[in-house]
Structures are given as C-alpha cells and as structure tokens.
Coordinates of C-alpha atoms in Angstrom, one line a residue:
M1 CA 26.5 -82.9 81.8
S2 CA 27.2 -86.6 80.9
Q3 CA 30.0 -87.6 78.5
I4 CA 27.5 -88.6 75.8
E5 CA 25.6 -85.2 76.1
K6 CA 28.9 -83.4 75.8
Q7 CA 29.9 -85.3 72.7
Y8 CA 26.5 -84.6 71.1
D9 CA 26.7 -80.9 71.9
D10 CA 30.2 -80.7 70.4
L11 CA 28.9 -82.4 67.2
R12 CA 25.8 -80.1 67.0
Y13 CA 27.8 -76.9 67.5
K14 CA 30.4 -78.0 64.9
T15 CA 28.0 -79.1 62.2
G16 CA 24.6 -77.6 63.0
C17 CA 21.4 -79.7 63.1
F18 CA 20.6 -81.2 59.7
Y19 CA 19.3 -84.7 58.8
T20 CA 19.6 -87.9 60.8
N21 CA 22.1 -90.5 59.6
E22 CA 19.4 -93.2 60.0
R23 CA 19.0 -94.2 56.4
N24 CA 15.3 -95.3 56.6
K25 CA 14.3 -91.8 57.8
Q26 CA 16.4 -90.1 55.0
I27 CA 14.6 -92.0 52.3
I28 CA 11.1 -91.2 53.8
I29 CA 12.0 -87.5 54.1
F30 CA 13.5 -87.2 50.6
L31 CA 10.4 -88.8 49.0
L32 CA 7.9 -86.8 51.1
K33 CA 9.6 -83.7 49.7
K34 CA 9.7 -85.1 46.2
Y35 CA 5.9 -85.9 46.3
G36 CA 5.2 -82.5 47.8
I37 CA 3.8 -83.7 51.1
K38 CA 4.7 -80.9 53.6
R39 CA 2.2 -80.8 56.5
V40 CA 3.1 -82.9 59.5
V41 CA 1.2 -83.3 62.8
V42 CA 3.6 -84.5 65.5
S43 CA 2.9 -86.0 68.9
P44 CA 5.8 -86.2 71.5
G45 CA 8.0 -89.2 71.9
A46 CA 11.4 -90.8 71.8
T47 CA 11.4 -93.2 68.9
N48 CA 10.2 -90.6 66.4
F49 CA 12.7 -87.9 67.5
A50 CA 15.2 -88.7 64.6
L51 CA 12.5 -88.3 62.0
V52 CA 10.9 -85.2 63.7
G53 CA 14.2 -83.6 64.5
S54 CA 15.3 -83.9 60.8
M55 CA 12.0 -82.4 59.6
Q56 CA 11.9 -79.5 62.0
H57 CA 15.2 -78.2 60.7
D58 CA 14.0 -78.4 57.1
S59 CA 12.0 -75.3 56.0
F60 CA 10.1 -77.4 53.5
F61 CA 7.9 -78.9 56.2
E62 CA 5.0 -77.3 58.0
M63 CA 5.2 -78.8 61.5
Y64 CA 2.3 -78.8 64.0
S65 CA 2.4 -80.2 67.6
C66 CA -0.4 -82.0 69.3
V67 CA 0.1 -83.9 72.6
D68 CA -3.0 -86.2 72.4
E69 CA -2.7 -88.6 69.4
R70 CA -6.4 -88.9 69.1
A71 CA -6.7 -85.1 68.7
A72 CA -3.7 -85.1 66.4
A73 CA -5.3 -87.5 64.1
Y74 CA -8.6 -85.5 63.9
M75 CA -6.5 -82.3 63.5
A76 CA -4.8 -83.9 60.5
I77 CA -8.1 -84.9 59.0
G78 CA -9.4 -81.3 59.3
M79 CA -6.3 -80.0 57.6
A80 CA -6.4 -82.6 54.8
E81 CA -10.1 -82.0 54.2
K82 CA -9.7 -78.2 54.0
S83 CA -6.5 -78.2 51.9
N84 CA -7.4 -81.3 49.8
E85 CA -3.8 -82.4 50.3
P86 CA -2.3 -85.3 52.3
V87 CA -1.1 -84.8 55.8
V88 CA 1.5 -86.8 57.8
L89 CA 1.0 -88.1 61.3
S90 CA 4.0 -88.9 63.5
C91 CA 4.0 -90.7 66.8
T92 CA 6.2 -92.7 69.0
G93 CA 6.0 -96.3 70.2
A94 CA 4.0 -98.0 73.1
T95 CA 0.2 -97.3 72.7
A96 CA 0.6 -94.0 71.0
S97 CA -0.6 -95.2 67.6
R98 CA -3.6 -97.0 69.2
N99 CA -5.1 -93.6 69.8
Y100 CA -5.3 -92.9 66.1
M101 CA -7.8 -95.7 65.4
A102 CA -11.1 -93.9 65.6
A103 CA -9.9 -91.0 63.5
L104 CA -8.3 -93.2 60.9
T105 CA -11.4 -95.3 60.6
Y106 CA -13.3 -92.1 59.8
A107 CA -10.6 -91.0 57.3
F108 CA -10.8 -94.5 55.6
K109 CA -14.5 -94.2 55.1
R110 CA -14.3 -90.6 53.9
N111 CA -11.3 -91.2 51.5
I112 CA -9.0 -88.7 53.3
P113 CA -5.3 -89.1 52.6
I114 CA -3.4 -89.5 55.9
L115 CA 0.1 -90.9 55.9
V116 CA 0.6 -92.4 59.3
I117 CA 4.3 -92.7 60.2
T118 CA 4.6 -94.5 63.5
S119 CA 8.1 -95.1 65.1
S120 CA 9.4 -98.1 67.0
L121 CA 12.4 -100.0 68.2
S122 CA 13.7 -102.8 66.0
L123 CA 11.1 -105.2 64.7
A124 CA 13.1 -108.0 66.4
S125 CA 12.0 -106.5 69.7
V126 CA 8.3 -107.4 69.1
G127 CA 7.0 -110.2 71.4
H128 CA 10.0 -110.1 73.8
L129 CA 8.5 -108.1 76.7
K130 CA 10.5 -105.0 75.6
A131 CA 9.0 -101.9 77.2
Q132 CA 7.1 -99.6 74.8
V133 CA 7.1 -102.1 71.9
T134 CA 3.8 -103.0 70.3
D135 CA 3.1 -105.1 67.3
R136 CA 1.9 -102.9 64.4
E137 CA 2.1 -105.5 61.6
H138 CA -1.7 -105.8 61.2
S139 CA -4.3 -103.1 61.0
P140 CA -8.1 -103.2 60.8
V141 CA -9.1 -103.6 57.1
D142 CA -11.4 -100.5 57.3
M143 CA -8.8 -98.3 58.8
I144 CA -5.5 -98.6 56.9
L145 CA -5.4 -99.2 53.1
K146 CA -1.9 -100.8 53.3
S147 CA 0.8 -100.9 55.9
Y148 CA 4.6 -101.1 55.6
Q149 CA 7.2 -102.2 58.1
F150 CA 10.7 -100.6 57.7
D151 CA 13.3 -102.0 60.0
N152 CA 16.7 -100.3 60.5
I153 CA 18.7 -100.5 57.2
K154 CA 21.8 -102.7 57.4
D155 CA 22.8 -103.3 53.7
A156 CA 22.0 -102.4 50.1
E157 CA 19.1 -104.9 49.9
D158 CA 17.4 -103.1 52.9
D159 CA 18.0 -99.7 51.3
W160 CA 16.5 -100.8 48.0
K161 CA 13.4 -102.3 49.7
V162 CA 12.7 -99.2 51.8
N163 CA 13.2 -97.0 48.8
V164 CA 10.8 -98.9 46.5
K165 CA 8.2 -99.5 49.2
T166 CA 8.2 -95.8 50.3
N167 CA 7.5 -94.8 46.7
E168 CA 4.7 -97.4 46.6
A169 CA 3.3 -96.3 50.0
I170 CA 3.1 -92.6 49.0
T171 CA 1.6 -93.5 45.6
Q172 CA -1.1 -95.7 47.2
L173 CA -1.9 -92.8 49.5
L174 CA -2.2 -90.3 46.6
L175 CA -4.1 -92.5 44.2
N176 CA -6.6 -94.1 46.6
R177 CA -7.0 -91.2 49.1
K178 CA -7.1 -93.5 52.1
P179 CA -4.8 -93.8 55.1
V180 CA -1.5 -95.6 54.6
L181 CA 0.8 -96.7 57.5
I182 CA 4.6 -96.8 57.6
N183 CA 6.0 -98.2 60.8
V184 CA 9.7 -97.2 60.9
C185 CA 12.3 -98.3 63.3
T186 CA 15.0 -96.3 65.0
T187 CA 18.5 -96.8 66.5
Y188 CA 18.2 -93.5 68.6
S189 CA 21.1 -92.1 66.6
L190 CA 22.4 -88.7 67.8
N191 CA 24.1 -87.9 64.5
F192 CA 22.2 -85.1 62.7
A193 CA 25.2 -84.1 60.5
V194 CA 23.9 -85.3 57.1
R195 CA 23.6 -82.1 55.1
E196 CA 22.2 -83.5 51.9
L197 CA 19.8 -86.4 51.2
S198 CA 21.3 -88.4 48.4
G199 CA 21.1 -91.8 46.8
V200 CA 17.3 -92.0 47.0
K201 CA 15.3 -92.9 43.9
Y202 CA 12.1 -91.2 43.1
I203 CA 9.8 -93.7 41.1
P204 CA 6.8 -91.8 39.9
T205 CA 3.5 -93.4 38.9
Y206 CA 1.8 -92.2 35.7
S207 CA -1.8 -92.4 34.6
L208 CA -3.3 -91.5 31.2
S209 CA -4.1 -88.1 32.6
S210 CA -0.4 -87.5 33.5
E211 CA 2.2 -85.9 31.3
L212 CA 4.1 -89.0 30.3
P213 CA 7.9 -89.0 30.0
S214 CA 9.5 -89.1 26.6
M215 CA 10.6 -92.4 25.2
P216 CA 14.4 -92.7 25.5
N217 CA 16.5 -93.1 22.4
T218 CA 18.0 -96.6 23.2
N219 CA 17.4 -100.2 22.5
I220 CA 14.1 -101.4 24.0
C221 CA 13.0 -104.8 25.2
V222 CA 9.4 -105.5 26.1
F223 CA 9.4 -108.4 28.4
I224 CA 6.1 -110.2 29.1
G225 CA 5.6 -112.6 32.0
S226 CA 2.6 -114.7 32.4
H227 CA -0.4 -112.9 30.9
K228 CA -3.8 -113.5 29.5
R229 CA -4.0 -113.9 25.7
F230 CA -3.4 -110.6 24.0
S231 CA -6.4 -109.1 22.2
A232 CA -6.1 -108.0 18.6
E233 CA -6.0 -104.4 19.8
Q234 CA -3.2 -105.1 22.3
T235 CA -1.2 -107.0 19.7
A236 CA -1.6 -104.3 17.1
A237 CA -0.5 -101.6 19.6
L238 CA 2.6 -103.6 20.7
E239 CA 3.6 -104.4 17.1
K240 CA 3.3 -100.8 16.1
F241 CA 5.4 -99.8 19.1
C242 CA 8.2 -102.2 18.2
E243 CA 8.1 -101.0 14.6
C244 CA 8.4 -97.4 15.8
H245 CA 11.1 -97.7 18.5
N246 CA 13.6 -100.4 17.6
A247 CA 12.1 -102.7 20.2
V248 CA 11.9 -106.5 20.6
V249 CA 9.5 -108.6 22.5
M250 CA 10.9 -111.4 24.8
A251 CA 8.5 -113.8 26.5
D252 CA 8.0 -117.4 27.5
H253 CA 5.2 -119.7 26.6
T254 CA 2.9 -118.2 29.2
S255 CA 2.9 -114.7 27.9
G256 CA -0.2 -114.9 25.7
Y257 CA 1.6 -112.8 23.0
Y258 CA 1.8 -114.3 19.5
G259 CA 2.4 -111.2 17.4
R260 CA 5.4 -109.9 15.5
Y261 CA 8.8 -108.8 16.9
R262 CA 8.9 -111.6 19.4
V263 CA 12.2 -113.5 19.7
N264 CA 12.8 -116.5 22.0
M265 CA 16.2 -115.8 23.6
A266 CA 16.2 -118.6 26.2
L267 CA 18.9 -120.6 24.5
P268 CA 21.4 -117.7 23.8
F269 CA 20.9 -116.2 27.3
S270 CA 21.3 -119.6 29.0
Q271 CA 24.9 -120.0 27.8
E272 CA 27.6 -120.6 30.4
L273 CA 30.6 -120.1 28.1
Y274 CA 29.3 -117.2 26.1
F275 CA 27.9 -113.8 26.9
S276 CA 25.2 -112.3 24.6
K277 CA 25.4 -108.5 24.2
N278 CA 21.7 -108.6 23.5
R279 CA 21.2 -109.0 27.2
E280 CA 22.2 -105.4 27.7
V281 CA 19.1 -103.2 27.3
G282 CA 18.7 -99.5 27.6
L283 CA 15.0 -99.7 28.6
L284 CA 13.0 -102.7 29.6
I285 CA 9.2 -102.4 29.6
H286 CA 7.9 -105.0 31.9
L287 CA 4.4 -106.5 31.3
G288 CA 2.6 -109.4 32.9
E289 CA 3.3 -111.3 36.0
I290 CA 5.7 -114.1 37.1
S291 CA 7.8 -115.7 34.4
G292 CA 9.2 -119.2 34.5
D293 CA 11.8 -118.4 31.8
Y294 CA 14.7 -118.0 34.2
Y295 CA 17.3 -117.7 31.5
T296 CA 15.7 -114.8 29.6
F297 CA 14.2 -112.9 32.4
G298 CA 17.2 -113.5 34.7
G299 CA 19.7 -112.9 31.9
L300 CA 18.5 -109.5 30.9
Q301 CA 20.6 -106.5 32.2
P302 CA 18.5 -103.4 31.7
K303 CA 19.7 -99.9 32.6
M304 CA 16.2 -98.9 33.6
V305 CA 12.8 -100.5 33.8
W306 CA 9.3 -99.2 33.2
R307 CA 6.5 -101.3 34.7
V308 CA 3.1 -101.2 32.9
N309 CA 0.1 -102.6 34.8
T310 CA -3.3 -101.5 35.8
D311 CA -2.7 -102.4 39.5
G312 CA 0.0 -99.8 39.9
V313 CA 2.1 -102.1 42.2
Y314 CA 5.8 -101.5 42.4
S315 CA 7.2 -104.8 41.2
D316 CA 11.0 -104.2 40.8
F317 CA 12.5 -107.6 39.8
F318 CA 15.6 -106.0 38.3
K319 CA 16.1 -103.3 41.0
K320 CA 16.2 -100.8 38.1
L321 CA 12.6 -99.5 38.3
T322 CA 12.3 -95.9 37.3
A323 CA 8.6 -95.5 36.5
V324 CA 5.2 -97.2 37.0
F325 CA 2.4 -96.8 34.4
K326 CA -1.0 -97.5 35.9
M327 CA -2.9 -98.0 32.7
Q328 CA -4.0 -100.4 30.1
E329 CA -1.1 -101.7 28.0
A330 CA -2.7 -100.8 24.7
D331 CA -3.2 -97.2 26.0
F332 CA 0.5 -97.1 27.0
F333 CA 1.8 -98.3 23.6
N334 CA -0.7 -96.2 21.6
H335 CA 0.5 -93.1 23.4
Y336 CA 4.1 -93.7 22.2
N337 CA 3.2 -94.8 18.7
N338 CA 3.8 -91.4 17.3
G339 CA 7.1 -89.8 16.3
C340 CA 8.6 -93.1 15.3
T341 CA 12.3 -93.7 14.8
S342 CA 13.6 -95.8 11.9
G343 CA 15.5 -99.1 12.1
H344 CA 15.1 -102.5 13.7
S345 CA 18.7 -103.2 14.6
Y346 CA 18.0 -104.6 18.0
Y347 CA 15.3 -107.0 16.8
E348 CA 17.5 -108.1 13.9
S349 CA 20.5 -108.7 16.2
C350 CA 18.4 -110.8 18.5
L351 CA 16.9 -112.7 15.6
K352 CA 20.3 -113.4 14.1
E353 CA 21.7 -114.6 17.4
R354 CA 18.7 -116.8 18.0
E355 CA 19.0 -118.5 14.5
K356 CA 22.8 -119.0 15.1
F357 CA 22.1 -120.9 18.3
S358 CA 19.3 -122.9 16.8
K359 CA 21.8 -124.3 14.3
K360 CA 24.2 -125.1 17.1
R361 CA 21.9 -127.4 19.1
P362 CA 23.8 -130.6 20.0
D363 CA 22.6 -134.1 19.7
I364 CA 21.3 -134.5 23.2
P365 CA 20.2 -137.7 25.1
F366 CA 16.6 -138.9 25.5
G367 CA 14.8 -136.7 28.0
N368 CA 12.5 -133.7 28.4
I369 CA 14.5 -131.4 26.2
W370 CA 14.8 -133.9 23.4
I371 CA 11.1 -134.6 23.6
A372 CA 10.4 -130.9 23.2
S373 CA 12.8 -130.7 20.3
Q374 CA 10.9 -133.4 18.4
L375 CA 7.3 -132.3 19.2
H376 CA 7.3 -128.5 19.5
D377 CA 6.8 -127.8 15.8
K378 CA 4.3 -130.6 15.2
L379 CA 1.6 -129.6 17.7
P380 CA -1.6 -128.9 15.7
K381 CA -2.9 -125.4 15.2
G382 CA -5.5 -124.4 17.8
S383 CA -4.2 -126.7 20.4
Q384 CA -2.9 -125.7 23.9
L385 CA 0.2 -126.8 25.8
H386 CA 0.3 -127.0 29.6
L387 CA 3.8 -127.3 31.0
G388 CA 4.7 -128.5 34.5
I389 CA 7.0 -126.8 37.0
L390 CA 10.0 -126.5 36.4
N391 CA 12.0 -128.9 34.2
S392 CA 9.2 -129.2 31.6
L393 CA 8.7 -125.5 31.4
R394 CA 12.4 -124.8 31.1
S395 CA 12.9 -127.5 28.5
W396 CA 10.1 -126.3 26.2
D397 CA 11.2 -122.6 26.6
F398 CA 14.2 -123.5 24.4
F399 CA 11.9 -124.0 21.5
D400 CA 9.2 -122.0 19.7
L401 CA 5.6 -123.1 19.4
P402 CA 3.8 -123.1 16.0
E403 CA 1.5 -120.2 15.2
G404 CA -1.9 -120.8 16.7
V405 CA -0.6 -122.9 19.7
E406 CA -1.1 -121.4 23.1
G407 CA 1.2 -122.1 26.1
N408 CA 0.3 -122.3 29.8
S409 CA 1.9 -123.1 33.1
N410 CA 1.0 -122.7 36.8
V411 CA 3.7 -120.1 37.4
G412 CA 1.7 -118.0 39.8
G413 CA 2.3 -120.1 42.9
F414 CA 5.1 -122.0 41.2
G415 CA 4.4 -125.3 42.9
I416 CA 4.2 -128.7 41.3
D417 CA 0.7 -129.2 42.7
G418 CA -2.3 -129.0 40.3
C419 CA -0.6 -128.9 36.9
V420 CA -2.6 -131.9 35.6
S421 CA -5.9 -130.8 37.1
S422 CA -5.4 -127.4 35.4
L423 CA -4.9 -129.1 32.1
V424 CA -8.0 -131.2 32.6
G425 CA -10.1 -128.2 33.7
A426 CA -9.0 -126.2 30.6
A427 CA -9.8 -129.2 28.3
M428 CA -13.3 -129.4 29.8
M429 CA -14.0 -125.9 28.7
S430 CA -13.0 -126.4 25.1
P431 CA -14.0 -129.9 24.0
D432 CA -13.3 -129.1 20.4
K433 CA -9.6 -128.4 21.0
I434 CA -6.7 -130.7 21.9
F435 CA -4.9 -130.0 25.1
Y436 CA -1.3 -131.2 25.7
G437 CA 0.4 -131.5 29.0
V438 CA 4.1 -132.3 29.8
V439 CA 4.9 -132.9 33.5
G440 CA 7.5 -134.8 35.6
D441 CA 6.7 -137.9 37.6
L442 CA 6.5 -136.1 41.0
T443 CA 4.2 -133.5 39.5
F444 CA 2.0 -136.2 38.0
Y445 CA 1.6 -138.3 41.1
Y446 CA 1.0 -135.2 43.3
D447 CA -2.1 -134.7 41.2
A448 CA -2.9 -138.2 39.9
N449 CA -6.4 -138.5 41.4
I450 CA -7.7 -136.1 38.7
L451 CA -7.6 -139.0 36.3
L452 CA -10.4 -140.7 38.2
N453 CA -12.6 -137.7 38.2
K454 CA -16.0 -138.4 36.8
H455 CA -15.9 -135.3 34.5
L456 CA -12.7 -136.4 32.8
P457 CA -12.7 -135.2 29.2
K458 CA -11.2 -137.1 26.2
N459 CA -9.5 -134.2 24.5
F460 CA -6.2 -134.1 26.5
R461 CA -2.9 -135.9 25.9
L462 CA -0.4 -136.0 28.7
I463 CA 3.3 -136.7 28.5
V464 CA 4.7 -137.9 31.9
V465 CA 8.5 -137.6 31.9
N466 CA 9.4 -140.2 34.5
N467 CA 13.0 -139.7 35.7
G468 CA 12.2 -141.2 39.1
R469 CA 12.8 -138.1 41.1
G470 CA 12.5 -134.3 41.2
I471 CA 15.1 -133.9 38.5
E472 CA 15.5 -130.2 39.2
F473 CA 17.6 -131.0 42.3
R474 CA 19.8 -133.5 40.4
N475 CA 20.7 -131.2 37.5
Y476 CA 24.4 -130.4 37.4
C477 CA 23.9 -126.7 38.0
H478 CA 21.5 -126.9 41.0
P479 CA 23.0 -125.9 44.4
A480 CA 21.7 -129.1 46.0
S481 CA 23.3 -131.3 43.4
M482 CA 26.6 -129.4 43.6
A483 CA 26.7 -129.7 47.3
F484 CA 25.6 -133.4 47.8
G485 CA 25.9 -135.1 44.4
K486 CA 23.8 -138.2 44.0
S487 CA 23.0 -138.4 47.7
V488 CA 20.5 -135.5 47.0
D489 CA 18.2 -138.3 45.8
S490 CA 17.4 -139.5 49.3
F491 CA 15.4 -136.6 50.5
V492 CA 15.8 -133.3 48.6
A493 CA 15.0 -134.9 45.2
A494 CA 12.6 -137.5 46.7
A495 CA 13.8 -140.3 44.5
G496 CA 12.5 -143.9 44.6
H497 CA 8.8 -143.2 45.1
F498 CA 5.9 -144.5 43.0
G499 CA 7.5 -147.7 41.9
N500 CA 10.9 -146.3 41.4
Q501 CA 10.4 -146.5 37.6
Q502 CA 9.9 -150.2 37.8
N503 CA 6.2 -150.8 38.4
S504 CA 4.4 -147.8 37.1
A505 CA 1.0 -147.1 38.8
I506 CA 0.0 -145.0 35.9
V507 CA -0.9 -148.1 33.9
D508 CA -3.6 -149.1 36.4
L509 CA -4.9 -145.5 36.6
C510 CA -5.3 -145.2 32.9
K511 CA -7.0 -148.6 32.6
E512 CA -9.5 -147.6 35.3
A513 CA -10.2 -144.3 33.5
D514 CA -10.3 -145.7 30.0
I515 CA -7.3 -143.7 28.9
D516 CA -5.0 -144.8 26.1
Y517 CA -1.6 -145.5 27.7
H518 CA 1.8 -145.8 26.1
A519 CA 5.2 -146.6 27.8
I520 CA 8.3 -145.1 26.1
S521 CA 11.9 -145.6 26.9
S522 CA 13.9 -144.5 23.9
K523 CA 14.1 -142.0 21.1
E524 CA 12.9 -144.6 18.6
D525 CA 9.8 -145.5 20.7
F526 CA 8.9 -141.8 21.0
S527 CA 9.3 -141.1 17.3
G528 CA 6.9 -143.9 16.7
I529 CA 4.2 -142.4 18.8
I530 CA 4.4 -138.8 17.6
G531 CA 1.9 -139.4 14.8
K532 CA -0.7 -140.6 17.2
L533 CA 0.0 -137.8 19.6
V534 CA -0.6 -135.0 17.1
S535 CA -3.5 -136.7 15.2
P536 CA -6.9 -135.0 15.5
Q537 CA -8.7 -138.4 15.1
N538 CA -8.1 -139.9 18.6
D539 CA -11.3 -140.5 20.5
K540 CA -9.7 -141.2 23.8
A541 CA -7.6 -139.3 26.3
M542 CA -3.9 -140.3 26.1
V543 CA -1.0 -140.7 28.5
V544 CA 2.5 -141.3 27.3
E545 CA 4.9 -142.2 30.0
C546 CA 8.5 -141.6 29.1
F547 CA 11.2 -143.2 31.2
T548 CA 14.4 -141.2 31.3
S549 CA 17.5 -141.1 33.6
A550 CA 18.7 -138.3 35.8
E551 CA 22.1 -138.4 34.1
D552 CA 20.6 -138.0 30.6
E553 CA 18.4 -135.2 31.7
S554 CA 21.2 -133.3 33.4
N555 CA 23.7 -133.9 30.5
A556 CA 21.1 -132.7 28.0
L557 CA 20.7 -129.4 29.9
R558 CA 24.5 -129.0 30.2
Q559 CA 25.0 -129.6 26.5
C560 CA 22.4 -127.0 25.6
R561 CA 23.9 -124.4 27.9
Q562 CA 27.4 -125.0 26.6
C563 CA 26.8 -125.4 22.9
V564 CA 28.8 -122.2 22.0
Q565 CA 32.0 -121.0 23.6
D566 CA 33.3 -117.4 23.3
P567 CA 37.1 -117.5 23.6
Y568 CA 37.0 -114.2 25.5
W569 CA 34.1 -115.1 27.9
R570 CA 36.3 -115.6 30.9
I571 CA 37.9 -112.2 30.6
R572 CA 34.5 -110.6 30.1
K573 CA 33.0 -112.5 33.0
V574 CA 35.8 -111.2 35.3
K575 CA 35.3 -107.6 34.1
R576 CA 31.5 -107.9 34.7
V577 CA 32.1 -109.1 38.3
I578 CA 34.5 -106.3 39.0
G579 CA 32.1 -103.8 37.5
R580 CA 29.3 -105.1 39.8
I581 CA 31.5 -104.9 42.8
K582 CA 32.5 -101.3 42.0
N583 CA 28.8 -100.3 41.5
R584 CA 27.9 -101.8 44.9
L585 CA 30.8 -100.0 46.6
G586 CA 29.9 -96.7 44.8
L587 CA 33.3 -96.5 43.0

C-alpha cells in the first residue's frame, strides 16, 4: 500500500465517507437535493469520482450504473419519460460525453429533461495536449439548451458564480424540459470528510402558477434599468404597489417609467464625503436591463434582491439575489397589491434628501453638467432626449426631466458608437416630435457620417460637447487619470483628434447637410441659444457645438460629488469597510 493510499484509508476510517471537499461539487449536490432531482445514471471514470462518490453515500440519490455512455443516455431518457421527472447523467472526461450525442438530440426534440453533468480536468488544460481532455464549451444547438462551464473554485467570486449558475441551469432544465449541460472540473481530491453541505444559496424561480413568497416587512426599492416605456397598466400597478408597501422607485432616464413614487437619487448617492442611509434597502426589486446610472445602481446596498423579468435569467448584479419571478411585471405587482401596509416613510425620506441636495448644488464651470442644469427643465413636452455614453448620460442623470419628456441611451452594448444614428433613426419615425441629443466629441465623430445620410430628418437638435478627448478618462476619479494624470490624453483618452478643438469639421458637415450650426464657448453664449433650442418653430435640424475644457468638466463633477460633507463620514466609511471584510471572512 502506497503512502497516499494509507493516508486516505486513515482519513476514511476516522471520518467515514461523506461529501467531497471540492466546492463546485458541493454546490451542485446541494441544489440537486433542493430541487428534488434524485435519479442519477453514472458511467465509470476518474474525473467524476468526487461527484459520484459523494452522491453514493447520500441516501437521497437513486444511483444507477451503466458502462456504455450511449446506453446510459437512452436509459436516462426512458426513466425521465416514464417518471416525468428529470434525470442526471454523469460521465468522465476524454470522449465519454461524445457518446451521449444521439440520445441527447432525441431528448432535445422530445422535450425530455436530462441534466448532463460531465467531469473534466481544469479548463486551463484544454488545447494543451493533455490526455483525456476534450473541449466541451460548445454543443450542437439542437442537442443542449444551454451549457455551463464550472472550473475549480478558488475564491468567493468563483463560489458565487457557480452557485448562481447552478440555480439557473437547473431552472432552465425544469422550465424548458430540454437537456442542459454542466461541465464541472475536478482536482481529484481524496477528502470526503465534509459532513454537511452549507453556504449554498437556493434561488427559486416563480411563475404565476407558483405559490409566491410573502412580501417582507421592510423598506423596498424598485430599481428600473433600461426599459421600454411603461404602459398605463404597468404604471398603475407599480404606483399601487409603492402606495401599499412603503416602496420607492429609483431609475435613470432610460427606464421608461414616468409615474409616481419615482425619486432621482443620483446626486445624493454620488457623494464622496457623505453616506446616505437611503442606500440601505431591505428588499430591492430589480426590473429592466443595464443601467447607466452608476451612482444610484452602484450605490444601493440591498439585503436581498428579487429579479422580475419574463426571460427568467438569473441576473445577480448585487450578489444578493434570492428569487427570480418569471412573469410580466404588472402581474407581479398586482399579485402583491393586496393587504397593504400604511405609511410612505422611505419614499418621503428619499424625497427629502433629494430636495436637500438639489439646493446644495454648487456654481459649477461650463461643461456637460452645467448644460444639463440649464436645459433639463426647459425641454418641451412630448420631446425625446438621447444621451451619449458615458459623460453625457451621467451628467444628465443628476437632473430630472419634465413630465412628458422621454429619455434614451444606448446602454445595451455601452459603446460610444451609433448614438447619433440612433437619435436620427428615432427622429425619422416621429416627424411631429423634437428629438434632442447630447454627445461628446469622440462619440459624434465616431458616428458623424449619419449627417450626410439622404434620409436625414429636420426634427432633431444635437448638442456636441467638444472637450477634445474622451473626457471620461481625464475625470479626477477615473483610474487612468489617477494613474497617469494628463499624460492619459496621449492614447487612453485619445485627445487631439478632429482638429483638436481648433478647426471643427462639424461646420462643413452641417453646411453640406443644410443643418443650422452654432458654436458655443461660454455660459453666456449657451444661455443665448436656449430659446432657439427649445422652440417648436425651427424648420431645420440643429447642431450646437459647445467647446469645453477637460479641467472644467472634471472640476464640475468633483464639485457635484462633494457638495455636502458629513462630519462623521470617515468613521462610518471605516466601519463599513471593516464590516465588509468581516462578512467576506465569515466572522
């Protein structure tokens, strides 16, 4: 007997055989049990022995052995068809999983729920001539509904990923009744001394036919990312929900929500010398998609998150996801609009804080934020505002839009390309409305050719904030600026292109396209053009080019984010950091 065999025998006899200490397997086993999936068809092998060895010593699982993977897959299909319950397949590395293909294609076509758990060495071994390692990243589209790759867990981030994605994988299996693949890696650990599976989060998915959980008695924030315009029915349901449950709506200008109980918290939450207690939320209900309001979305500190979306995808931005509701938003809110609690303390607290900060806004230099401060409340009712990525969107998120003005931004891909073209395309579809756009110089020139398009409409008005660079990277708080200072201009911020603020090519483009062009370089100049910008009488498209400096843009942002100082903020910040460290260490 070798030394390693002797050590393993000593361990086994002392502790008995329980669960592997390989964390990715623990998570999978825990959630299989939680979702009630007990039947497993196993083919022999080495890379899956940690998983299989843990399962065979747990009486919850019904284990079946089959040498031939092709036969094992068809056996699992027969079991699943007869029982009308999902069945797990487990195999090792090399070509073992390739033998599943015919059976899984059949299962896919017949909507038979088979959870395929293949096992492998580390994903880093793929492509390096390692024996028995095959690439399982891609599967035929008519064989596997969705596939997941779980490497060995090395830190809390890996643990969170595997936990969330295992919940999603099993949910996809149960909801869609088609094969789902999990390829899980192993370290060949010989430690099976883990007696209890712990620290794994079960994240259920609910539908309208489910028994939905009760609404917790806590302060509630409904956060809306980018979203189509809310219908009257959706708006009424959300307003009633907020009225019933002491809830507030937080959203940026891409949310499509213009109802009651909405409070813009970008300015209070952006503060660097002040901590808003309204960030702390008992329950956050997450609607919509990506948000460009970094300060609000990134500033919220929820204890738990419910995600409501018809796609059922496990989007866990805050790493606090506890439930997914696969249903229409109006159906979700209407379900909970009974048994209302009294009071609007959270909404009133947010509103009061928002008003306090609105009065504290400093006198900032000429730039994107100042332009937003002068124009945001003057946009005509029925108009639409398209904001460029990212400085323009952030600047305008500090301010509310008038009732009846819709906001938009290309936050899906979050690139600077196409912002002007999207504005023009939207304007073409509604010639009776005025469409405004605010973009930086790099964003404009990236997309400048649209001004020469033969279908160019006349009902758009574009503000180009020309600071001569990608100002994002020169802002005082950006890592690149903090690391390299002004030298970031050379490449990272791409300064000095397109005439370097001296000879603007926009003039010639506007002349060619018969667009009304105005050059602005001061607060006084801009104040003089506002009347024309918001007038419904203009019969030409308009471009207003505002020349600003990097220093003024950065200073304006700093002044906005430091307009209030809490004398105890340093102590509170230290306490929060210590608390986070303790949470991560499990103390």
